[in-house]
XYZ file of C-alpha atoms in Angstrom:
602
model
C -29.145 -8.761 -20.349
C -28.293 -8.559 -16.022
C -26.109 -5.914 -14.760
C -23.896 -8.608 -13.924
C -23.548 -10.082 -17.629
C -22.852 -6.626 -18.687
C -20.060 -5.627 -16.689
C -18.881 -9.028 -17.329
C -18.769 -8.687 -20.751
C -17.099 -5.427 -20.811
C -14.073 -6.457 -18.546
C -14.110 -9.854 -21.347
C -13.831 -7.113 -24.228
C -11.460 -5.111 -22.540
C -8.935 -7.948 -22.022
C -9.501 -9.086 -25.698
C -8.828 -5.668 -27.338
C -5.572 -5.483 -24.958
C -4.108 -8.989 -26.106
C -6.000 -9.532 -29.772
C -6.113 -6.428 -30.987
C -9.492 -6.233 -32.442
C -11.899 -3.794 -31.938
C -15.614 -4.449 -30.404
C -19.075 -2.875 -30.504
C -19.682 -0.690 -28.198
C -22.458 -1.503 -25.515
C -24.396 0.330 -23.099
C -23.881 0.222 -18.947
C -25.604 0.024 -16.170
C -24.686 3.512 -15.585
C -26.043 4.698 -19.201
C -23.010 5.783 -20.451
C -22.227 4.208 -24.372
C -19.182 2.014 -23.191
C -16.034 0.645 -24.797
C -12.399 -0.869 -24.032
C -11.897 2.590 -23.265
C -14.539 3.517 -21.317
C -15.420 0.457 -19.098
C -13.252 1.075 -16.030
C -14.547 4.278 -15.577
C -18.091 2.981 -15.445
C -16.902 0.028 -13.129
C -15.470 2.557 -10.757
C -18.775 3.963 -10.141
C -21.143 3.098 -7.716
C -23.647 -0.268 -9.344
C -26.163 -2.051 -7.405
C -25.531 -4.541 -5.158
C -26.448 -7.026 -8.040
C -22.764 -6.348 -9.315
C -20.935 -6.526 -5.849
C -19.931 -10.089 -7.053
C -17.591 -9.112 -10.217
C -15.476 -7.283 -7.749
C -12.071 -8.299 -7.730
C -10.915 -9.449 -4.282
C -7.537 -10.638 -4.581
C -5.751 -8.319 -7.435
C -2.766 -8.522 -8.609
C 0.466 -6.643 -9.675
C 0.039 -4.935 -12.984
C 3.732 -6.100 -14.414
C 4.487 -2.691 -14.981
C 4.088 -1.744 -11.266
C 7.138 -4.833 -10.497
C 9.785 -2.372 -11.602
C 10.054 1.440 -10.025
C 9.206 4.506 -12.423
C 11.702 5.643 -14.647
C 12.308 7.994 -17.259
C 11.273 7.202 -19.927
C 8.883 8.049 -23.200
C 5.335 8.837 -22.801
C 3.293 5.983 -23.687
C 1.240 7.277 -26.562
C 3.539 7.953 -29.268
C 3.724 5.863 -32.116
C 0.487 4.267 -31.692
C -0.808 1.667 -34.356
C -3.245 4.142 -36.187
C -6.686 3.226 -36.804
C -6.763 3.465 -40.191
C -4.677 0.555 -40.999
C -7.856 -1.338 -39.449
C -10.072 -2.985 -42.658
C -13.263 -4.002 -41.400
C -15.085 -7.217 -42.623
C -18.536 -7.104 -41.565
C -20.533 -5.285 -38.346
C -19.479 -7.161 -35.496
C -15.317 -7.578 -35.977
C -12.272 -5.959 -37.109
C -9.247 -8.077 -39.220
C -6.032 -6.694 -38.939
C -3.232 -7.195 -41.401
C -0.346 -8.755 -40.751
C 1.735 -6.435 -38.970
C 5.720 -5.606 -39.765
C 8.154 -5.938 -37.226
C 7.501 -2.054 -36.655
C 4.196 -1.755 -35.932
C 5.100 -4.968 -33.914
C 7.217 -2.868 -31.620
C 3.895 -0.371 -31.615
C 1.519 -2.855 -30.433
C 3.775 -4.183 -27.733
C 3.856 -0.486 -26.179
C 0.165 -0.416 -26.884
C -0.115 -3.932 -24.639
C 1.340 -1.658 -22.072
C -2.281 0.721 -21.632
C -3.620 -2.240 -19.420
C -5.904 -0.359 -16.592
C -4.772 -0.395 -13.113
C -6.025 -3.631 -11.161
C -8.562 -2.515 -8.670
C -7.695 -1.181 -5.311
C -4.104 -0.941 -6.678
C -1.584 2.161 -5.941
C -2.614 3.193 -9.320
C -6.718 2.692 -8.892
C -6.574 4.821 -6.157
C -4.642 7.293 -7.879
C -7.212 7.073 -10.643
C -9.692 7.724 -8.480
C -7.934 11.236 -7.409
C -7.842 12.243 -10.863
C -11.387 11.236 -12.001
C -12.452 13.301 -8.273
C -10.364 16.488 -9.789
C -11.140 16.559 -13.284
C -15.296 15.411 -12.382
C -17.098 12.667 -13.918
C -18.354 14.677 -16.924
C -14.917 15.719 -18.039
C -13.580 11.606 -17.912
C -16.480 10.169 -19.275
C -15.884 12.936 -22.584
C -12.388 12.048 -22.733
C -13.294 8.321 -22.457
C -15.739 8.532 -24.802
C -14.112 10.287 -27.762
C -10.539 7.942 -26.977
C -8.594 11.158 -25.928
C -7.767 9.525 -22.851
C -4.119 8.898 -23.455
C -3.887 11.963 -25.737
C -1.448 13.829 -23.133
C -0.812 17.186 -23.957
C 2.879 17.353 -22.648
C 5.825 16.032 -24.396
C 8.343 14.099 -23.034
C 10.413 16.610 -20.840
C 8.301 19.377 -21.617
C 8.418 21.432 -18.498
C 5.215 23.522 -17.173
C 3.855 25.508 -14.732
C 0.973 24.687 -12.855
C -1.100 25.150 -9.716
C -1.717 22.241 -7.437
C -4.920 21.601 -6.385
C -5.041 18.573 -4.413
C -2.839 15.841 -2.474
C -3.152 12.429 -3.640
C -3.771 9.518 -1.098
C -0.121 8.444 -1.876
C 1.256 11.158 -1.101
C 1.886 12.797 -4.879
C 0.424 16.474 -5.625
C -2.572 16.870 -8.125
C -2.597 19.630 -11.076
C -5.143 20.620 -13.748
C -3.062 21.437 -16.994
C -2.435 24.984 -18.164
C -6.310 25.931 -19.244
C -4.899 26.123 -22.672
C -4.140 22.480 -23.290
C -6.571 20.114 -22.284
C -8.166 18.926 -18.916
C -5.653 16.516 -17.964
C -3.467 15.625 -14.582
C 0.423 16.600 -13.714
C 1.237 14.540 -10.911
C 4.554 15.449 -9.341
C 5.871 14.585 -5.416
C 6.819 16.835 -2.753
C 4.377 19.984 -3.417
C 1.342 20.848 -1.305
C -2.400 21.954 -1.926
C -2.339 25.698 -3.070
C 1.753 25.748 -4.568
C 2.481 26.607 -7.626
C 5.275 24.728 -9.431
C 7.398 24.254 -11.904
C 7.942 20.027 -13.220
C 9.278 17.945 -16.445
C 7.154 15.607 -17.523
C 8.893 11.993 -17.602
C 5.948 9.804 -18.586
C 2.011 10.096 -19.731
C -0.704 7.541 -18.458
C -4.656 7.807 -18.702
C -5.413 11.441 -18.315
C -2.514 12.113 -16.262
C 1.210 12.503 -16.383
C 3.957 12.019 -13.843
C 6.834 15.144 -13.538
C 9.892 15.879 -11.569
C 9.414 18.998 -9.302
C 11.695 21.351 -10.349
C 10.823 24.617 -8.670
C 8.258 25.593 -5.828
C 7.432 29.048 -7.803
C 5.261 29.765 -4.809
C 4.888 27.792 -1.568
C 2.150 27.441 0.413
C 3.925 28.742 3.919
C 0.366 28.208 5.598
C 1.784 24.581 5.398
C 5.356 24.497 4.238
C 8.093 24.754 6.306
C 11.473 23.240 4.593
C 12.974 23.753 7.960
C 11.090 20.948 9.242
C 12.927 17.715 7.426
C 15.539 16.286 9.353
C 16.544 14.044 6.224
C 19.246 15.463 3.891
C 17.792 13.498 1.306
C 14.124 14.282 1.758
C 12.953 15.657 -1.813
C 15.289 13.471 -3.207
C 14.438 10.098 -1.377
C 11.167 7.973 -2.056
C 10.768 7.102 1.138
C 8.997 9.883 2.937
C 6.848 12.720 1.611
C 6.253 14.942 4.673
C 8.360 16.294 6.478
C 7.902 19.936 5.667
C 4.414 19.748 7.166
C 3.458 20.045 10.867
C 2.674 16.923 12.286
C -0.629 17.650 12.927
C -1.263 18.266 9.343
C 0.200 14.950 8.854
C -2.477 13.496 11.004
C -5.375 15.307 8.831
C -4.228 14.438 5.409
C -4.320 10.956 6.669
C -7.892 10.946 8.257
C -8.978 12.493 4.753
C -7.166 9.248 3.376
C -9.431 6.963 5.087
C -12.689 9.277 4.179
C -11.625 8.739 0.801
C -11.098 5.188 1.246
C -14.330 4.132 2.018
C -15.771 7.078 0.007
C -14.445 5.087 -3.025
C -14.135 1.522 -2.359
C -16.834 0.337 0.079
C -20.041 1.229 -2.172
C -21.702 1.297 0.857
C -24.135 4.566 1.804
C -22.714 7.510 2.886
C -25.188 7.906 5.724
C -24.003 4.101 6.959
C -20.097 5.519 7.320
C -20.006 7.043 10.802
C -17.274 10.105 10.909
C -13.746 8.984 10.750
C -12.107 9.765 14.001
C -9.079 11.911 14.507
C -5.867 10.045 13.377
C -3.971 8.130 16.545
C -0.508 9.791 16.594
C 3.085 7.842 16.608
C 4.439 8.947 20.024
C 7.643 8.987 17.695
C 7.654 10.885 14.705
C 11.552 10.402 14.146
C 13.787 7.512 15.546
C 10.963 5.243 15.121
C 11.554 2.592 12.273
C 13.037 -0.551 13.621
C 13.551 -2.343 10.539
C 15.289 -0.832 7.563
C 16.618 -3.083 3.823
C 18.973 -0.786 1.926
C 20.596 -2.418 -1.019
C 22.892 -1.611 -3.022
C 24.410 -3.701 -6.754
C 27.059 -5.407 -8.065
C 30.148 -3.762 -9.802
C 29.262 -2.960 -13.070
C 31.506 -5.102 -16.049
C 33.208 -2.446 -17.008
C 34.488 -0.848 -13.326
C 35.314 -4.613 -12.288
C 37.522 -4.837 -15.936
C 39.230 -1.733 -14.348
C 39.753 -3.580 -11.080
C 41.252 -6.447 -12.209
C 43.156 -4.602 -14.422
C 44.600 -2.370 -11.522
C 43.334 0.997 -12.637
C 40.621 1.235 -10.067
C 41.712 1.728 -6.257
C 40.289 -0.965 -4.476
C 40.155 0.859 -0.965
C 38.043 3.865 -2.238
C 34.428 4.274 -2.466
C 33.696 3.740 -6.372
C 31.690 6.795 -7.559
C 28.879 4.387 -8.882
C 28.396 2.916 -5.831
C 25.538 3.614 -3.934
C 24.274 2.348 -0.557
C 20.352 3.319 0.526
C 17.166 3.627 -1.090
C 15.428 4.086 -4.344
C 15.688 7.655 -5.779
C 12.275 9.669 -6.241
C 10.917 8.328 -10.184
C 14.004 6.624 -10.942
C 15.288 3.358 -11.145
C 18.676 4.399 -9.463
C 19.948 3.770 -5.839
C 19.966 7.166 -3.624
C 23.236 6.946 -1.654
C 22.572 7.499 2.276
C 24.662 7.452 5.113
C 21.919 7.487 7.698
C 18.222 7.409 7.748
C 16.178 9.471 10.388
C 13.377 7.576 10.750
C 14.923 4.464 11.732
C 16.067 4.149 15.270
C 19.495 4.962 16.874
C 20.463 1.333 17.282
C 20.219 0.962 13.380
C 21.956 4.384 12.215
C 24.922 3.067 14.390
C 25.142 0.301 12.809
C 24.681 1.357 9.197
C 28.234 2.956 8.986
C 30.083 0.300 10.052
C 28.390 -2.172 7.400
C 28.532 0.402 4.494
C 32.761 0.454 5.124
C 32.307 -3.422 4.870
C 30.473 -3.377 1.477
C 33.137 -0.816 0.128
C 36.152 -3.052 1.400
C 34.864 -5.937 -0.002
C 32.203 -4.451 -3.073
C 34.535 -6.372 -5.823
C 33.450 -9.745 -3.960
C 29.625 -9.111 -4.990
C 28.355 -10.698 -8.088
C 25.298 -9.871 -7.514
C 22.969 -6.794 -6.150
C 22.183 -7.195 -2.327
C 19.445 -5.837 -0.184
C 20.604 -5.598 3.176
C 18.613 -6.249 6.440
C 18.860 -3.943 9.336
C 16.613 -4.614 12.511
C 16.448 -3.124 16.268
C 16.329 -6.072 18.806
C 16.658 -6.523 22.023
C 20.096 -8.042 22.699
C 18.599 -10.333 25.818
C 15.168 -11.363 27.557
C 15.518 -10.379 31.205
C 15.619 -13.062 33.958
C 12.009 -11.237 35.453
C 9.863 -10.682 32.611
C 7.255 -9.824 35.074
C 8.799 -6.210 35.615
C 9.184 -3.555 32.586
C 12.687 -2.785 32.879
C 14.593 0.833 32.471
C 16.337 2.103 29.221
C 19.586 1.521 30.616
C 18.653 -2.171 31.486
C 17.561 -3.003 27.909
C 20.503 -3.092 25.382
C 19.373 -2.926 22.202
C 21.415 -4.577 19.494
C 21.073 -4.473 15.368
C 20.460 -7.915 13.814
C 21.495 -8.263 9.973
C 21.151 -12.119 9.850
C 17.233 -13.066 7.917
C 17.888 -16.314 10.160
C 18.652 -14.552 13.807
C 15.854 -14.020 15.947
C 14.644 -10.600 16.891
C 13.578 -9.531 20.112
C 10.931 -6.804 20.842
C 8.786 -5.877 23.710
C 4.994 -4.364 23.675
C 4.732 -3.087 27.373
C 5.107 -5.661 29.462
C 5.373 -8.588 26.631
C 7.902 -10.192 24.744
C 8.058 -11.545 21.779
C 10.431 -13.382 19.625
C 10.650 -13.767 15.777
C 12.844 -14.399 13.086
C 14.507 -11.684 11.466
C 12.256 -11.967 8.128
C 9.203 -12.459 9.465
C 6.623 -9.630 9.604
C 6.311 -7.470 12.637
C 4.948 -4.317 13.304
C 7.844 -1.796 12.464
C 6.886 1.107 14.652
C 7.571 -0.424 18.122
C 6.232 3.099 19.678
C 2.552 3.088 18.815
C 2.073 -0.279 19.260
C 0.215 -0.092 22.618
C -1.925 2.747 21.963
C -2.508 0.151 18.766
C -3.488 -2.526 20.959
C -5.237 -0.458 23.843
C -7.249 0.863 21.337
C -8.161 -2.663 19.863
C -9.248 -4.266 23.476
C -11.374 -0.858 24.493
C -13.163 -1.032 21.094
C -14.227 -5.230 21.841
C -14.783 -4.175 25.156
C -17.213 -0.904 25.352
C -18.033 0.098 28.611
C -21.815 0.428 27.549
C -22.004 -3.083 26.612
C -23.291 -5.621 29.681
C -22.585 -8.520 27.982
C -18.638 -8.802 27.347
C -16.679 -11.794 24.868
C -15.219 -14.250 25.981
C -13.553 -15.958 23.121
C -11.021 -13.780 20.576
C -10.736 -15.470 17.590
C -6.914 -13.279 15.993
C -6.748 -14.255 12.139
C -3.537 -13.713 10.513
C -2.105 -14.216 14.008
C 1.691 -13.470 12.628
C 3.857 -13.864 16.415
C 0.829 -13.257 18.476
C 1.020 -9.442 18.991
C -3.040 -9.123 19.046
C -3.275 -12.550 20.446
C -1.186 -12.097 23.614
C -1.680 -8.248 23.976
C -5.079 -9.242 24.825
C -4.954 -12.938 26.104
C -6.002 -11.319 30.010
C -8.877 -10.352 28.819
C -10.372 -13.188 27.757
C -11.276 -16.904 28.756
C -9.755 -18.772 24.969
C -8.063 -17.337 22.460
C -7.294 -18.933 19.097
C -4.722 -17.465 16.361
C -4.394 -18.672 13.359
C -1.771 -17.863 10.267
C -0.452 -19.407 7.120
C 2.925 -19.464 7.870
C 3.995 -22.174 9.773
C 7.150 -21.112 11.093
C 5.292 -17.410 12.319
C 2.289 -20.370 14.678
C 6.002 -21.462 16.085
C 6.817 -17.864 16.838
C 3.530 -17.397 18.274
C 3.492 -20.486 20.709
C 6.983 -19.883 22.015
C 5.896 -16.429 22.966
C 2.729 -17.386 24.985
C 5.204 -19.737 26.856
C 7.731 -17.262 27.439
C 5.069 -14.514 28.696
C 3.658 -17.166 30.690
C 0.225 -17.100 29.504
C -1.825 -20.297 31.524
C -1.659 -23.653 29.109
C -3.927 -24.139 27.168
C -5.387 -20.366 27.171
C -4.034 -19.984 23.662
C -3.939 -22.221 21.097
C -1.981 -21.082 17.293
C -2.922 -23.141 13.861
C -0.983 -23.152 10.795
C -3.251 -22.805 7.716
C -5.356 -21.125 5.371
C -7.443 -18.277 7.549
C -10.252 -19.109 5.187
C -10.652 -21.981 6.748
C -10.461 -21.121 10.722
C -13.906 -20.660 11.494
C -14.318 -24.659 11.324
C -11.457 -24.580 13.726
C -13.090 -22.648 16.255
C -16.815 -24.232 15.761
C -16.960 -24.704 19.529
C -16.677 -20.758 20.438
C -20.021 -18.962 21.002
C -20.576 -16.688 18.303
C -22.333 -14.247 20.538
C -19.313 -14.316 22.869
C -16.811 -14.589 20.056
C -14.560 -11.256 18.950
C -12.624 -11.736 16.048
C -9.184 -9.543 14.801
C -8.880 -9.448 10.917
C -4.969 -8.147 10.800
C -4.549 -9.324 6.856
C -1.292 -8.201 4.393
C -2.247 -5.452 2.317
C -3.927 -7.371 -0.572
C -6.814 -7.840 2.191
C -8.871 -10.884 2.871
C -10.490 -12.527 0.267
C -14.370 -13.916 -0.513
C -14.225 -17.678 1.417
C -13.096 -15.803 4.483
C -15.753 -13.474 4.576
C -18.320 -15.994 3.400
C -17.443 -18.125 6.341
C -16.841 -14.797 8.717
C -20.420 -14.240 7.851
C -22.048 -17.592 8.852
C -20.495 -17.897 11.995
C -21.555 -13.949 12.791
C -19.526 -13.481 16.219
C -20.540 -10.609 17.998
C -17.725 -7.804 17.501
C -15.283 -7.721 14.315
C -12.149 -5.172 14.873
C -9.972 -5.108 10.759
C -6.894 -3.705 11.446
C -5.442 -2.918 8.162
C -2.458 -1.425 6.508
C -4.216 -0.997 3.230
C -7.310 1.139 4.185
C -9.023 0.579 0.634
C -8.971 -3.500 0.882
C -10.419 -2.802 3.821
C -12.898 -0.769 2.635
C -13.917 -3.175 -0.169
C -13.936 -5.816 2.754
C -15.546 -4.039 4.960
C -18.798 -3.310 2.584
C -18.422 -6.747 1.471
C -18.744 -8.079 5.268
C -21.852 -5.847 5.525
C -23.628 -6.721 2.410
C -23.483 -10.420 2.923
C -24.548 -10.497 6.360
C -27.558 -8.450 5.362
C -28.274 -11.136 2.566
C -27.649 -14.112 4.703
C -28.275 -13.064 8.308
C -31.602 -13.441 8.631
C -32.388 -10.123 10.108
C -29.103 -9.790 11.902
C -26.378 -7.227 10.332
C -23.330 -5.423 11.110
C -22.973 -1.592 11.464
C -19.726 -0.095 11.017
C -19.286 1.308 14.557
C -16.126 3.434 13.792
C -13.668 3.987 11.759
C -9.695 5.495 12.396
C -6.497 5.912 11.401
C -3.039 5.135 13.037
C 0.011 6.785 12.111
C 2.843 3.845 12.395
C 5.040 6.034 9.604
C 5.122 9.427 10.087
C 6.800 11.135 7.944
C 5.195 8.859 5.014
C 1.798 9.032 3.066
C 0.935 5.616 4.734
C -1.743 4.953 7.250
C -2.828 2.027 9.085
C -6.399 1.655 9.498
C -8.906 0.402 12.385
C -12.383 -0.531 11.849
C -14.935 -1.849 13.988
C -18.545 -3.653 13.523
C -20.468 -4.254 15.990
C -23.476 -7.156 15.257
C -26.823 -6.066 15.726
């Protein structure tokens, strides 16, 4: 049997177990190791030959249990259907009996042990834990079907030392060397602390924990004095600020190691060293679109309204206005957000009083939108104009259209359509872009940019003077409209750029014409990353320079060594080499980082 039928037929077996509840023989893997439902996705997540490259998954999904944010609640592996109620009929399957409406209720929680989909928040996080606990220690535990045998009981608390940082953000522990080797995985502590948590919920050789006490900080890197937020330790959305900045910036260049350490399966020695991480020139102030939200009066408080016992001018006390709290389900009331820019804090008071004058009106649960605009395009657009010239405005309206300028462009958009949400480092962003197509070593310079997943036309019109024809392309229909207006209103020459609605797996046969050796193409895809067509036809036309910007550095990874295998395959003696490789902070303060990549055809 292929390597390729193999791994095949374990994911088949692994599905079937999940939704039939039978039980298979186990087989052996590519990687030697006796395999089962339990153990396949560890052997999948090492590195195969390229023979298997094609059961990679390149568009995953949303495991259903990722839809809804973590709560507290029971550790998954109690009350378990126990094996022995299994009667086997010959070699080769397992009959189960009829089950009651108890065990019922058992194998519905049991449905819930799916494994993460690939390049999910969750694979990567897998990935962190199989790095700490080794390879040896997993493939035991996977072997033997201890995997979800957590140690910890539901709001057990423990002490442990962390020993790594996650690439979300989340410190790593080893378990108390009494109990063991398993994962506590807990937010806001740093590499070295000591802590104290509460376990809240138990996955694959790992468990999630509130942090309840630093026990002893690392002050080599912690510095509480740092966070501006009120909230931070108790808000979701950063996990930072008691570090330096600068340490910011490393812990995100080791993100992007990682990334293609784990998810490219191509050679080490064909990675060239990630370069320093490109700094926000804001750190604070920066975030120019925020969505608080907020729900509807619970049944029982709007009872007590209508009956007159609750003050309608008063904030009710279960009201809450912000974000998600850190694990939970609940709303985190806040009054102002430090990341997001002046214009939007303003604002944010003034529509919080309206909710709370009017909160009985709701019937349903609202997320609100907040964005910084420019209240007016200036008469000259030819001129960068002063602070005090541009008045910036807050637009709340999905419908309105928001105003933002890169430099010396403009552009305009609707309020819900994607754009870049760190207005500061956007032209280092784009600087950095046109000096990686444009080397100053190379003699022979494009002249065609081909920008897929155009969105407005930042890429496209940030770097429209540098070339001859430029053609964008994006599925959205109403983003090409976006796009058009804005060459017209930065008045690029007609006809220099052209934007297509569609599918970008189909835009090479768009831009058939463009000479392949004088052809750059931007790949600026959402975070699920591009998918096999694309890079099948990205590959046959083989322009000279490719540049992935990426908010998801391990799609890119995947799509990165997927770009490169191919091209060796099919090019006929041509390849790509993956020139260089960095990071971008556009949310500091946050475990995210954008990601640049460049290959060069050779």
């Amino acid at each position: 049997m292929s390597v390729v039928a193999v791994v095949n037929t374990i994911h088949t077996i692994s599905r079937l177990i999940t939704r039939l509840h039978r039980v298979r023989p186990p087989v052996t893997c590519a990687s030697g190791l006796l395999c089962n439902a339990r153990t396949s996705y560890f052997c999948q997540s090492k590195k195969l030959p390229s023979a298997v490259m094609s059961t990679r998954v390149r568009s995953p999904t949303i495991d259903p249990e990722i839809l809804v944010p973590l709560e507290k609640k029971m550790r998954l592996d109690e009350h378990i259907m126990d094996d022995s109620n299994v009667t086997t009929e010959d070699s080769s399957a397992v009959v189960v009996p009829r089950p009651s409406k108890k065990v019922s209720k058992s194998a519905k929680r049991k449905q819930k042990r799916v494994l993460p989909e690939p390049y999910s928040s969750e694979d990567v996080l897998w990935r962190d834990i199989v790095a700490l606990l080794g390879d040896d220690t997993v493939g035991h535990a996977l072997q033997h079907g201890t995997e979800w045998d957590s140690p910890f009981d539901f709001r057990e608390e423990v002490e442990v030392e962390v020993s790594a940082l996650s690439s979300n953000g989340d410190a790593l522990a080893r378990s108390p060397t009494s109990s063991a080797p398993w994962v506590i995985v807990a937010p806001f502590a740093l590499s070295g602390e000591r802590i104290r948590v509460r376990v809240y919920r138990s996955s694959r050789l790992h468990s999630f924990a509130d942090l309840l006490e630093v026990v002893s900080p690392n002050l080599d890197l912690r510095d509480d004095s740092r966070a501006k937020c009120r909230y931070f330790g108790q808000c979701s959305g950063c996990q930072y600020q008691m570090l330096s900045y600068d340490t910011q910036l490393g812990i995100k260049r080791n993100v992007v190691i990682k990334a293609y350490q784990n998810f490219s399966n191509l050679p080490r020695e064909t990675i060239p060293d990630v370069l320093p991480t490109i700094a926000s020139p804001l750190q604070y102030g920066y975030r120019t679109k925020i969505t608080p939200h907020f729900e509807a009066p619970p049944k029982k408080a709007r009872k007590e309204a209508e009956s007159g016992s609750a003050s309608s001018t008063d904030k009710p006390g279960w009201l809450k206005i912000g974000f998600n709290e850190i694990g939970k389900r609940t709303v985190l009331d806040i009054e102002e957000c430090p990341i997001a820019t002046p214009v939007l804090n303003t604002a944010l008071g003034p529509i919080r009083e309206d909710i709370i004058k009017n909160i009985w009106g709701y019937k349903k649960g609202v997320s609100l939108l907040l964005r910084d605009s420019i209240e007016h395009l200036p008469s000259d657009i030819s001129s960068i104009p002063g602070p005090e010239d541009e008045k910036h405005i807050c637009i709340t309206n999905h419908k309105t259209t928001v105003r933002e300028r890169v430099d010396s462009t403009y552009f305009e958009f609707p309020g819900h359509s994607f754009f870049q949400n760190n207005n500061s480092v956007l032209v280092p962003l784009t600087s950095y872009v046109k000096d990686a197509i444009f080397p100053s070593s190379e003699s022979s310079r494009p002249t065609h940019l081909v920008d897929a997943y155009c969105g407005s036309g930042l890429f496209s019109l940030m770097l429209a003077p540098h070339f001859d024809t430029v053609a964008g392309i994006e599925l959205s229909a109403e983003s090409i409209k976006s796009a058009t207006a804005n060459a017209i209103i930065n008045r690029l020459p007609q006809g220099k750029c052209s934007f297509l609605a569609g599918d970008a797996a189909n835009i090479f046969s768009t831009v058939s014409h463009f000479p392949p050796d004088k052809t750059a193409l931007i790949i600026d895809p959402p975070r699920k990353g591009s998918d096999e067509p694309f890079i099948e036809q990205l590959v046959r036309f083989a322009c000279s320079t490719v540049v992935y910007v990426s908010c998801n550095v391990h799609t890119q990874a995947r799509d990165v060594g997927m770009i490169i295998e191919r091209m060796e395959q099919k090019g006929g003696g041509r390849k790509y080499v993956l020139e260089s490789l960095r990071g971008f902070d556009l949310f500091p303060q946050t475990a995210h980082v954008e990601s640049v990549a460049v290959l060069r055809l050779v």
